[in-house]
Amino acid sequence: MGAGRLGAPMERHWGVSASSVREPAPGGPDGRRREPLRRRANSASASAVGASASAEGVRRDRPGSYSGATSASRQRVESLRKKRPLFPWFGLDIGGTLVKLVYFEPKDITAEEEEEEVESLKSIRKYLTSNVAYGSTGIRDVHLELKDLTLCGRKGNLHFIRFPTHDMPAFIQMGRDKNFSSLHTVFCATGGGAYKFEQDFLTIGDLQLCKLDELDCLIKGILYIDSVGFNGRSQCYYFENPADSEKCQKLPFDLRNPYPLLLVNIGSGVSILAVYSKDNYKRVTGTSLGGGTFFGLCCLLTGCTTFEEALEMASRGDSTKVDKLVRDIYGGDYERFGLPGWAVASSFGNMMSKEKREAVSKEDLARATLITITNNIGSIARMCALNENINQVVFVGNFLRINTIAMRLLAYALDYWSKGQLKALFSEHEGWCDRMYGRDINMSATLIRFFRVILELLEHSLSY
Amino acid sequence: MAECGASGSGSSGDSLDKSITLPPDEIFRNLENAKRFAIDIGGSLTKLAYYSTVQHKVARVRSFDHSDKDTEQDHEPPYEISVQEEVTARLHFVKFENTYIEACLDFIKDHLVNTETKVIQATGGGAYKFKDLIEEKLQLKVDKEDVMTCLIKGCNFVLKNIPHEAFMYQKGSNPEFRFQTNHPSVFPYLLVSIGSGVSIVKVGPGSWETTGLCSALLSTGCMSEPCQAQVETEDRFEWIGGSSIGGGTFWGLGALLTKTKKFDELLHLASRGQHTNVDMLVQDIYGGAHQTLGLSGNLIASSFGKSATADTEFSKEDMAKSLLHMISNDIGQLACLYARLHCLDRVYFGGFFIRGHPVTMRTITYSINFFSKGEVQALFLRHEGYLGAIGAFLKGAEQDNPNQYSWEENYAGSSGLMSSSPELCPTQRPRSGTFDLLEMDRLERPLVNLPLLLDPSSYVPDTVDLTDDALARKYWLTCFEEALDGVVKRAVASQPGSVDAAERAEKFRQKYWNKLQTLRQQPFAYGTLTVRSLLDTREHCLNEFNFPDPYSKVKQKDNGVALKCFQRVIHSLDALGWEERQLALVKGLLAGNVFDWGAKAVSDVLESDPQFGFEEAKRKLQERPWLVDSYSKWLQRLKITVE
């Protein structure tokens, strides 16, 4: 991150200027931005650290470490010991590609509080809540906004904002310019970037980050969301007949007895956790073939620039032109090994031939990439489930956002290869074009991460 | 899914290859005595197997009847040596690029004198493609054999018959190749065959007489039904899983990303690339070398993760390297997961993705070590490329039951590991240099472990590993080079009546000298290098030029002398007290070994002092304590046994 980043672009990105203020779109599905964002950032939150990374059996310590606290920051920590944290309530999830910022806007501010509210706090609130876009890269997901939420005895709205991780320096610079450090607040942060940018927050912004363990956050977030449900409906669901687009049905799954469960978090990479109880879990393994690989390879192979674009291409492509199937080799099923003819024998195997390379479209390549990555995750997850003797597998993470192909593929692969023994479960918040209800609710995957951040923030604050 | 596919390779330049002339003596050896054929045609390489009979001289020993003679007075040798002509069986394997297939078939047709066989066993993805060509050229009926069955038969065969067949590969360590000594219990094992896709197979008896978790899975139907392949229980196998991300993915995706068409060139690109430019590492997310998650900062968090976030151009080398890491890591991870599920700790790797390429062996080994935390061993096979051909051949030879014999690798007729490694000559290989050979001689009786050994699997007869010890290697190779003149002289002298002995001896010298030079460059070429293997190689080379045993006369004379002294030595030992006798026995053992070592110093002594004998040798022994002296402990142990 060059020094130049901290200067001029800041205003462009984050400046509170009238010109950047747009009317907030009305909440709900219709106000959602439909246009794909022209940037390469949306792929997946990168906190799921991948393949070559297997810290088996590492139990997570209690998160929330304050290191190298200055006296000013120690004061802020002190303030947390009071029953209720002071505003503003922020939570940050800094992934490898995307930063997710959650902001609680109190709606029950008394006149007295309004009076006391310092100017900088007011300007932050106004700026964040009256915009849907911040500079050229920051987006507020209006459709995700949770209204009239009661948190810690305060009523208010929860806002979700995301921006690319490479704009982090500009964000920190803004924090400095806006004098965030004077607001007696603590930035609770999770994700790899909580470590990566900790020093910058401290030295540039004079802001003390409270780092929260991301795996802890993840598990608590999922269990919490499941316990409260979503719009009165079940949070967890599975697919019946995932291979058949006519008969495919999304059915609620009661996760009342969640343990043990295998949690597969697909971000830029993939982390696989075996969860035995709220506090007892271990990272089983991970793979580096994750959402980042899908998007990265798609960029190289098709020249696409957004995750949405890559997915959209994949939805139109035909991977059997790219992959070599069992039937391409054996003319049909390979019964000796119990392999069906439709199974992929070699991903990209047809691309060894020059003629076939010339005959495929970008869409076909995108589709094959998606199928390769998804199948592989399913395969590793299945093996982990067998080794850990767990039969419910919950897939979460940004990779699955608006990614019905991948979800159905995972559901089908797990069901087929386990002969019905394993069930692939998904979280409602990963997003799902809900045809049954005839509307596109498209809940963002980021919500689940926002939730756990805000939860951790509050839970953490209250524990002092 | 083993070695199928690779349709992209066969089409290039068929026309120019027909003109090549093959050096016949060196490649299709003893073709005129060939009996039966098998062929394995992969994506880019063809492996031909044939069986031939070899007629050669053997020195046989026949004892006299000494019963009515007084041996003390007798000046006759203790036994008679007769040189006889003998016919033995040999297996030949030749590996060459598919582009040469027509030229090779033509050559075989021209040189095949008279073979009774009407059928050729064929396996591999290309067997179908070349079926008509083979039938037309050789006038043999092509009998197609299942790829995986052949692979496993071949694998079991080499593991059983070839010492130091399997090895671990550790780039940068010394030695890079660490060979496995023959394991009496190789079964069951996991074989991961990386062709265009990946097949993971569990091999051996009990491959589904599983225990614990594994049987629980079977009963719940989580695993596919076992398929009984053979009557031979060792050839039983079970396909337990696979992956579509394999060699075809590396090749296909690599060709798309780098516009490089050839597999070997892709590997070459990869060996020069930096994957960190393309992959998102843990430290890219966490900053610095962060350890909190228990993950090192250098680990890959997301393969190709950086190509999604930057508008940079990526070099071909970097992308190829990233792809190689991605695929190797993935295969290694799956292999470990399967090994764990089936409670196995040894995984053999094969298939065209490996094919002896150091770069892929390195990344696969790394991945296995990483994911299993060192609990699973990644093993490679010296003759991995031949497994299919060997298996196909064995399928066709079932009535001869080759498994009832023992087979021995013939060092004189085998090219050795990495003879055509793309790493050694990455771009343009010389055409004739692409032929790789393996020959195995049939021993008339099966070899078994010495029953007196407490634990045959841990018994290593060779005291010095010359692959490991560079200094000792240099010393011994020089030693054998310097002794070569003497051996040549001795060989000529051993056949006084032969007219071409000198000429054959000269050919022997050339061949053995070349082998020694190969071993200087590649000490791992034939497994662990030992003094014994150097002697074996010399013997194989001598045999090839029809010198069965140049030392037979010398040994005959020495044995005669020894027998004469024998009674006297026994008497003098008997006269000693118990403890004295033990020391005398050990000293005698050491003195005897001074001769047996054949060390240069000893041969110098013997040449300068013909009278130097057993007593002189005993006097030359150094006083106790010896260099390695456990005599007292030995004596103590003996005493307990006696009591």
mmCIF file with all atom_site columns, C-alpha atoms in Angstrom, chain A residues 31-192:
data_model
loop_
_atom_site.group_PDB
_atom_site.id
_atom_site.type_symbol
_atom_site.label_atom_id
_atom_site.label_alt_id
_atom_site.label_comp_id
_atom_site.label_asym_id
_atom_site.label_entity_id
_atom_site.label_seq_id
_atom_site.pdbx_PDB_ins_code
_atom_site.Cartn_x
_atom_site.Cartn_y
_atom_site.Cartn_z
_atom_site.occupancy
_atom_site.B_iso_or_equiv
_atom_site.pdbx_formal_charge
_atom_site.auth_seq_id
_atom_site.auth_comp_id
_atom_site.auth_asym_id
_atom_site.auth_atom_id
_atom_site.pdbx_PDB_model_num
ATOM 1   C CA . GLY A 1 31  ? -34.215 -0.585  -4.167  1.00 0.00 ? 31  GLY A CA 1
ATOM 2   C CA . ARG A 1 32  ? -31.370 -2.987  -4.627  1.00 0.00 ? 32  ARG A CA 1
ATOM 3   C CA . ARG A 1 33  ? -28.718 -2.055  -7.075  1.00 0.00 ? 33  ARG A CA 1
ATOM 4   C CA . ARG A 1 34  ? -29.058 -4.445  -9.933  1.00 0.00 ? 34  ARG A CA 1
ATOM 5   C CA . GLU A 1 35  ? -26.207 -3.258  -12.001 1.00 0.00 ? 35  GLU A CA 1
ATOM 6   C CA . PRO A 1 36  ? -23.058 -5.270  -11.472 1.00 0.00 ? 36  PRO A CA 1
ATOM 7   C CA . LEU A 1 37  ? -20.389 -3.219  -9.842  1.00 0.00 ? 37  LEU A CA 1
ATOM 8   C CA . ARG A 1 38  ? -17.507 -2.524  -12.115 1.00 0.00 ? 38  ARG A CA 1
ATOM 9   C CA . ARG A 1 39  ? -14.740 -3.594  -9.919  1.00 0.00 ? 39  ARG A CA 1
ATOM 10  C CA . ARG A 1 40  ? -12.881 -6.672  -8.968  1.00 0.00 ? 40  ARG A CA 1
ATOM 11  C CA . ALA A 1 41  ? -13.615 -6.932  -5.383  1.00 0.00 ? 41  ALA A CA 1
ATOM 12  C CA . ASN A 1 42  ? -16.757 -8.734  -4.792  1.00 0.00 ? 42  ASN A CA 1
ATOM 13  C CA . SER A 1 43  ? -15.472 -12.230 -5.094  1.00 0.00 ? 43  SER A CA 1
ATOM 14  C CA . ALA A 1 44  ? -15.601 -13.433 -1.595  1.00 0.00 ? 44  ALA A CA 1
ATOM 15  C CA . SER A 1 45  ? -14.465 -12.505 1.782   1.00 0.00 ? 45  SER A CA 1
ATOM 16  C CA . ALA A 1 46  ? -11.029 -13.840 2.144   1.00 0.00 ? 46  ALA A CA 1
ATOM 17  C CA . SER A 1 47  ? -11.020 -14.631 5.760   1.00 0.00 ? 47  SER A CA 1
ATOM 18  C CA . ALA A 1 48  ? -11.483 -18.280 4.996   1.00 0.00 ? 48  ALA A CA 1
ATOM 19  C CA . VAL A 1 49  ? -7.883  -19.191 4.719   1.00 0.00 ? 49  VAL A CA 1
ATOM 20  C CA . GLY A 1 50  ? -7.274  -21.986 2.368   1.00 0.00 ? 50  GLY A CA 1
ATOM 21  C CA . ALA A 1 51  ? -5.602  -25.115 1.355   1.00 0.00 ? 51  ALA A CA 1
ATOM 22  C CA . SER A 1 52  ? -2.142  -25.211 2.377   1.00 0.00 ? 52  SER A CA 1
ATOM 23  C CA . ALA A 1 53  ? -3.347  -24.243 5.709   1.00 0.00 ? 53  ALA A CA 1
ATOM 24  C CA . SER A 1 54  ? -4.391  -26.876 8.095   1.00 0.00 ? 54  SER A CA 1
ATOM 25  C CA . ALA A 1 55  ? -4.141  -26.063 11.729  1.00 0.00 ? 55  ALA A CA 1
ATOM 26  C CA . GLU A 1 56  ? -5.757  -29.177 12.925  1.00 0.00 ? 56  GLU A CA 1
ATOM 27  C CA . GLY A 1 57  ? -6.931  -29.310 16.449  1.00 0.00 ? 57  GLY A CA 1
ATOM 28  C CA . VAL A 1 58  ? -5.995  -25.739 17.192  1.00 0.00 ? 58  VAL A CA 1
ATOM 29  C CA . ARG A 1 59  ? -8.507  -24.589 19.733  1.00 0.00 ? 59  ARG A CA 1
ATOM 30  C CA . ARG A 1 60  ? -9.227  -20.938 19.493  1.00 0.00 ? 60  ARG A CA 1
ATOM 31  C CA . ASP A 1 61  ? -8.412  -18.840 22.433  1.00 0.00 ? 61  ASP A CA 1
ATOM 32  C CA . ARG A 1 62  ? -10.815 -16.302 23.686  1.00 0.00 ? 62  ARG A CA 1
ATOM 33  C CA . PRO A 1 63  ? -10.659 -13.436 21.240  1.00 0.00 ? 63  PRO A CA 1
ATOM 34  C CA . GLY A 1 64  ? -10.391 -9.775  21.901  1.00 0.00 ? 64  GLY A CA 1
ATOM 35  C CA . SER A 1 65  ? -6.787  -8.964  22.332  1.00 0.00 ? 65  SER A CA 1
ATOM 36  C CA . TYR A 1 66  ? -5.571  -5.496  22.956  1.00 0.00 ? 66  TYR A CA 1
ATOM 37  C CA . SER A 1 67  ? -1.954  -5.238  22.206  1.00 0.00 ? 67  SER A CA 1
ATOM 38  C CA . GLY A 1 68  ? 0.321   -2.310  22.640  1.00 0.00 ? 68  GLY A CA 1
ATOM 39  C CA . ALA A 1 69  ? -2.389  -0.127  24.074  1.00 0.00 ? 69  ALA A CA 1
ATOM 40  C CA . THR A 1 70  ? -1.601  3.520   24.490  1.00 0.00 ? 70  THR A CA 1
ATOM 41  C CA . SER A 1 71  ? -2.981  5.314   27.482  1.00 0.00 ? 71  SER A CA 1
ATOM 42  C CA . ALA A 1 72  ? -5.659  6.926   25.330  1.00 0.00 ? 72  ALA A CA 1
ATOM 43  C CA . SER A 1 73  ? -6.753  3.629   24.003  1.00 0.00 ? 73  SER A CA 1
ATOM 44  C CA . ARG A 1 74  ? -6.710  2.147   27.456  1.00 0.00 ? 74  ARG A CA 1
ATOM 45  C CA . GLN A 1 75  ? -9.223  4.778   28.423  1.00 0.00 ? 75  GLN A CA 1
ATOM 46  C CA . ARG A 1 76  ? -11.455 3.658   25.661  1.00 0.00 ? 76  ARG A CA 1
ATOM 47  C CA . VAL A 1 77  ? -11.161 0.127   26.810  1.00 0.00 ? 77  VAL A CA 1
ATOM 48  C CA . GLU A 1 78  ? -12.111 1.324   30.215  1.00 0.00 ? 78  GLU A CA 1
ATOM 49  C CA . SER A 1 79  ? -15.222 2.873   28.794  1.00 0.00 ? 79  SER A CA 1
ATOM 50  C CA . LEU A 1 80  ? -16.257 -0.528  27.579  1.00 0.00 ? 80  LEU A CA 1
ATOM 51  C CA . ARG A 1 81  ? -16.536 -1.684  31.103  1.00 0.00 ? 81  ARG A CA 1
ATOM 52  C CA . LYS A 1 82  ? -19.634 0.379   31.518  1.00 0.00 ? 82  LYS A CA 1
ATOM 53  C CA . LYS A 1 83  ? -22.832 -1.409  30.908  1.00 0.00 ? 83  LYS A CA 1
ATOM 54  C CA . ARG A 1 84  ? -23.429 0.024   27.500  1.00 0.00 ? 84  ARG A CA 1
ATOM 55  C CA . PRO A 1 85  ? -20.803 0.952   25.006  1.00 0.00 ? 85  PRO A CA 1
ATOM 56  C CA . LEU A 1 86  ? -20.735 4.509   23.778  1.00 0.00 ? 86  LEU A CA 1
ATOM 57  C CA . PHE A 1 87  ? -21.741 5.379   20.255  1.00 0.00 ? 87  PHE A CA 1
ATOM 58  C CA . PRO A 1 88  ? -20.862 4.998   17.485  1.00 0.00 ? 88  PRO A CA 1
ATOM 59  C CA . TRP A 1 89  ? -21.244 1.235   17.282  1.00 0.00 ? 89  TRP A CA 1
ATOM 60  C CA . PHE A 1 90  ? -19.070 -0.081  14.518  1.00 0.00 ? 90  PHE A CA 1
ATOM 61  C CA . GLY A 1 91  ? -17.921 -3.507  13.507  1.00 0.00 ? 91  GLY A CA 1
ATOM 62  C CA . LEU A 1 92  ? -15.382 -4.289  10.821  1.00 0.00 ? 92  LEU A CA 1
ATOM 63  C CA . ASP A 1 93  ? -14.729 -7.475  8.980   1.00 0.00 ? 93  ASP A CA 1
ATOM 64  C CA . ILE A 1 94  ? -11.591 -7.051  6.916   1.00 0.00 ? 94  ILE A CA 1
ATOM 65  C CA . GLY A 1 95  ? -11.247 -9.890  4.438   1.00 0.00 ? 95  GLY A CA 1
ATOM 66  C CA . GLY A 1 96  ? -8.634  -10.455 1.774   1.00 0.00 ? 96  GLY A CA 1
ATOM 67  C CA . THR A 1 97  ? -10.757 -8.842  -0.898  1.00 0.00 ? 97  THR A CA 1
ATOM 68  C CA . LEU A 1 98  ? -13.600 -7.078  0.785   1.00 0.00 ? 98  LEU A CA 1
ATOM 69  C CA . VAL A 1 99  ? -14.117 -4.993  3.915   1.00 0.00 ? 99  VAL A CA 1
ATOM 70  C CA . LYS A 1 100 ? -17.510 -5.263  5.540   1.00 0.00 ? 100 LYS A CA 1
ATOM 71  C CA . LEU A 1 101 ? -18.502 -2.448  7.866   1.00 0.00 ? 101 LEU A CA 1
ATOM 72  C CA . VAL A 1 102 ? -21.527 -2.660  10.063  1.00 0.00 ? 102 VAL A CA 1
ATOM 73  C CA . TYR A 1 103 ? -22.945 0.400   11.708  1.00 0.00 ? 103 TYR A CA 1
ATOM 74  C CA . PHE A 1 104 ? -25.734 0.633   14.255  1.00 0.00 ? 104 PHE A CA 1
ATOM 75  C CA . GLU A 1 105 ? -27.733 3.789   13.875  1.00 0.00 ? 105 GLU A CA 1
ATOM 76  C CA . PRO A 1 106 ? -29.669 4.471   17.057  1.00 0.00 ? 106 PRO A CA 1
ATOM 77  C CA . LYS A 1 107 ? -33.189 5.647   16.367  1.00 0.00 ? 107 LYS A CA 1
ATOM 78  C CA . ASP A 1 108 ? -34.211 6.278   19.954  1.00 0.00 ? 108 ASP A CA 1
ATOM 79  C CA . ILE A 1 109 ? -31.889 9.157   20.564  1.00 0.00 ? 109 ILE A CA 1
ATOM 80  C CA . THR A 1 110 ? -33.268 11.393  23.237  1.00 0.00 ? 110 THR A CA 1
ATOM 81  C CA . ALA A 1 111 ? -33.145 15.134  22.906  1.00 0.00 ? 111 ALA A CA 1
ATOM 82  C CA . GLU A 1 112 ? -30.634 15.155  25.678  1.00 0.00 ? 112 GLU A CA 1
ATOM 83  C CA . GLU A 1 113 ? -28.386 12.761  23.822  1.00 0.00 ? 113 GLU A CA 1
ATOM 84  C CA . GLU A 1 114 ? -28.796 14.750  20.661  1.00 0.00 ? 114 GLU A CA 1
ATOM 85  C CA . GLU A 1 115 ? -27.600 17.733  22.562  1.00 0.00 ? 115 GLU A CA 1
ATOM 86  C CA . GLU A 1 116 ? -24.586 15.938  23.898  1.00 0.00 ? 116 GLU A CA 1
ATOM 87  C CA . GLU A 1 117 ? -23.678 14.268  20.645  1.00 0.00 ? 117 GLU A CA 1
ATOM 88  C CA . VAL A 1 118 ? -20.439 15.661  19.455  1.00 0.00 ? 118 VAL A CA 1
ATOM 89  C CA . GLU A 1 119 ? -20.289 17.194  16.023  1.00 0.00 ? 119 GLU A CA 1
ATOM 90  C CA . SER A 1 120 ? -18.025 14.567  14.517  1.00 0.00 ? 120 SER A CA 1
ATOM 91  C CA . LEU A 1 121 ? -20.306 11.786  15.634  1.00 0.00 ? 121 LEU A CA 1
ATOM 92  C CA . LYS A 1 122 ? -23.282 13.525  14.117  1.00 0.00 ? 122 LYS A CA 1
ATOM 93  C CA . SER A 1 123 ? -21.500 14.022  10.830  1.00 0.00 ? 123 SER A CA 1
ATOM 94  C CA . ILE A 1 124 ? -20.517 10.371  10.679  1.00 0.00 ? 124 ILE A CA 1
ATOM 95  C CA . ARG A 1 125 ? -24.094 9.331   11.304  1.00 0.00 ? 125 ARG A CA 1
ATOM 96  C CA . LYS A 1 126 ? -25.467 11.677  8.703   1.00 0.00 ? 126 LYS A CA 1
ATOM 97  C CA . TYR A 1 127 ? -22.832 10.713  6.169   1.00 0.00 ? 127 TYR A CA 1
ATOM 98  C CA . LEU A 1 128 ? -23.258 6.991   6.553   1.00 0.00 ? 128 LEU A CA 1
ATOM 99  C CA . THR A 1 129 ? -27.015 6.907   6.674   1.00 0.00 ? 129 THR A CA 1
ATOM 100 C CA . SER A 1 130 ? -27.760 9.406   3.957   1.00 0.00 ? 130 SER A CA 1
ATOM 101 C CA . ASN A 1 131 ? -25.556 7.795   1.295   1.00 0.00 ? 131 ASN A CA 1
ATOM 102 C CA . VAL A 1 132 ? -25.699 4.498   -0.524  1.00 0.00 ? 132 VAL A CA 1
ATOM 103 C CA . ALA A 1 133 ? -22.375 4.905   -2.237  1.00 0.00 ? 133 ALA A CA 1
ATOM 104 C CA . TYR A 1 134 ? -19.163 6.241   -0.803  1.00 0.00 ? 134 TYR A CA 1
ATOM 105 C CA . GLY A 1 135 ? -16.605 7.436   -3.276  1.00 0.00 ? 135 GLY A CA 1
ATOM 106 C CA . SER A 1 136 ? -16.194 5.088   -6.190  1.00 0.00 ? 136 SER A CA 1
ATOM 107 C CA . THR A 1 137 ? -15.915 1.870   -4.298  1.00 0.00 ? 137 THR A CA 1
ATOM 108 C CA . GLY A 1 138 ? -17.943 1.935   -1.110  1.00 0.00 ? 138 GLY A CA 1
ATOM 109 C CA . ILE A 1 139 ? -21.459 0.500   -1.233  1.00 0.00 ? 139 ILE A CA 1
ATOM 110 C CA . ARG A 1 140 ? -24.200 0.431   1.341   1.00 0.00 ? 140 ARG A CA 1
ATOM 111 C CA . ASP A 1 141 ? -26.378 -2.648  0.914   1.00 0.00 ? 141 ASP A CA 1
ATOM 112 C CA . VAL A 1 142 ? -29.687 -0.960  1.539   1.00 0.00 ? 142 VAL A CA 1
ATOM 113 C CA . HIS A 1 143 ? -31.638 -4.157  1.073   1.00 0.00 ? 143 HIS A CA 1
ATOM 114 C CA . LEU A 1 144 ? -29.781 -5.723  3.941   1.00 0.00 ? 144 LEU A CA 1
ATOM 115 C CA . GLU A 1 145 ? -30.597 -2.975  6.376   1.00 0.00 ? 145 GLU A CA 1
ATOM 116 C CA . LEU A 1 146 ? -32.251 -4.271  9.502   1.00 0.00 ? 146 LEU A CA 1
ATOM 117 C CA . LYS A 1 147 ? -34.785 -1.848  10.844  1.00 0.00 ? 147 LYS A CA 1
ATOM 118 C CA . ASP A 1 148 ? -36.043 -1.444  14.378  1.00 0.00 ? 148 ASP A CA 1
ATOM 119 C CA . LEU A 1 149 ? -33.578 -3.818  15.810  1.00 0.00 ? 149 LEU A CA 1
ATOM 120 C CA . THR A 1 150 ? -33.092 -3.855  19.542  1.00 0.00 ? 150 THR A CA 1
ATOM 121 C CA . LEU A 1 151 ? -29.514 -4.228  20.524  1.00 0.00 ? 151 LEU A CA 1
ATOM 122 C CA . CYS A 1 152 ? -28.327 -3.741  24.078  1.00 0.00 ? 152 CYS A CA 1
ATOM 123 C CA . GLY A 1 153 ? -31.540 -2.029  24.944  1.00 0.00 ? 153 GLY A CA 1
ATOM 124 C CA . ARG A 1 154 ? -31.263 0.477   22.131  1.00 0.00 ? 154 ARG A CA 1
ATOM 125 C CA . LYS A 1 155 ? -33.541 0.579   19.154  1.00 0.00 ? 155 LYS A CA 1
ATOM 126 C CA . GLY A 1 156 ? -32.143 1.375   15.803  1.00 0.00 ? 156 GLY A CA 1
ATOM 127 C CA . ASN A 1 157 ? -31.201 0.325   12.313  1.00 0.00 ? 157 ASN A CA 1
ATOM 128 C CA . LEU A 1 158 ? -28.278 -1.797  11.340  1.00 0.00 ? 158 LEU A CA 1
ATOM 129 C CA . HIS A 1 159 ? -26.453 -0.672  8.186   1.00 0.00 ? 159 HIS A CA 1
ATOM 130 C CA . PHE A 1 160 ? -24.158 -2.731  6.020   1.00 0.00 ? 160 PHE A CA 1
ATOM 131 C CA . ILE A 1 161 ? -21.406 -1.168  3.998   1.00 0.00 ? 161 ILE A CA 1
ATOM 132 C CA . ARG A 1 162 ? -18.702 -2.824  1.945   1.00 0.00 ? 162 ARG A CA 1
ATOM 133 C CA . PHE A 1 163 ? -15.654 -1.663  0.074   1.00 0.00 ? 163 PHE A CA 1
ATOM 134 C CA . PRO A 1 164 ? -12.560 -3.303  -1.388  1.00 0.00 ? 164 PRO A CA 1
ATOM 135 C CA . THR A 1 165 ? -9.760  -4.128  0.992   1.00 0.00 ? 165 THR A CA 1
ATOM 136 C CA . HIS A 1 166 ? -7.260  -2.208  -1.100  1.00 0.00 ? 166 HIS A CA 1
ATOM 137 C CA . ASP A 1 167 ? -9.042  1.012   -0.092  1.00 0.00 ? 167 ASP A CA 1
ATOM 138 C CA . MET A 1 168 ? -8.330  0.286   3.544   1.00 0.00 ? 168 MET A CA 1
ATOM 139 C CA . PRO A 1 169 ? -5.527  2.904   3.777   1.00 0.00 ? 169 PRO A CA 1
ATOM 140 C CA . ALA A 1 170 ? -7.897  5.581   2.555   1.00 0.00 ? 170 ALA A CA 1
ATOM 141 C CA . PHE A 1 171 ? -10.446 4.491   5.113   1.00 0.00 ? 171 PHE A CA 1
ATOM 142 C CA . ILE A 1 172 ? -7.913  4.731   7.913   1.00 0.00 ? 172 ILE A CA 1
ATOM 143 C CA . GLN A 1 173 ? -6.847  8.132   6.696   1.00 0.00 ? 173 GLN A CA 1
ATOM 144 C CA . MET A 1 174 ? -10.452 9.256   6.821   1.00 0.00 ? 174 MET A CA 1
ATOM 145 C CA . GLY A 1 175 ? -10.676 8.011   10.369  1.00 0.00 ? 175 GLY A CA 1
ATOM 146 C CA . ARG A 1 176 ? -7.741  10.226  11.188  1.00 0.00 ? 176 ARG A CA 1
ATOM 147 C CA . ASP A 1 177 ? -9.170  13.235  9.398   1.00 0.00 ? 177 ASP A CA 1
ATOM 148 C CA . LYS A 1 178 ? -12.531 12.815  11.056  1.00 0.00 ? 178 LYS A CA 1
ATOM 149 C CA . ASN A 1 179 ? -10.798 12.489  14.370  1.00 0.00 ? 179 ASN A CA 1
ATOM 150 C CA . PHE A 1 180 ? -12.391 9.180   15.207  1.00 0.00 ? 180 PHE A CA 1
ATOM 151 C CA . SER A 1 181 ? -10.018 8.710   18.062  1.00 0.00 ? 181 SER A CA 1
ATOM 152 C CA . SER A 1 182 ? -11.772 11.459  19.990  1.00 0.00 ? 182 SER A CA 1
ATOM 153 C CA . LEU A 1 183 ? -15.017 9.478   19.964  1.00 0.00 ? 183 LEU A CA 1
ATOM 154 C CA . HIS A 1 184 ? -14.792 7.180   22.864  1.00 0.00 ? 184 HIS A CA 1
ATOM 155 C CA . THR A 1 185 ? -15.301 4.152   20.765  1.00 0.00 ? 185 THR A CA 1
ATOM 156 C CA . VAL A 1 186 ? -13.667 0.860   20.058  1.00 0.00 ? 186 VAL A CA 1
ATOM 157 C CA . PHE A 1 187 ? -13.436 -0.622  16.631  1.00 0.00 ? 187 PHE A CA 1
ATOM 158 C CA . CYS A 1 188 ? -14.198 -4.269  16.883  1.00 0.00 ? 188 CYS A CA 1
ATOM 159 C CA . ALA A 1 189 ? -12.665 -5.998  13.924  1.00 0.00 ? 189 ALA A CA 1
ATOM 160 C CA . THR A 1 190 ? -12.294 -9.466  12.635  1.00 0.00 ? 190 THR A CA 1
ATOM 161 C CA . GLY A 1 191 ? -10.879 -11.086 9.505   1.00 0.00 ? 191 GLY A CA 1
ATOM 162 C CA . GLY A 1 192 ? -7.257  -11.269 8.472   1.00 0.00 ? 192 GLY A CA 1
#
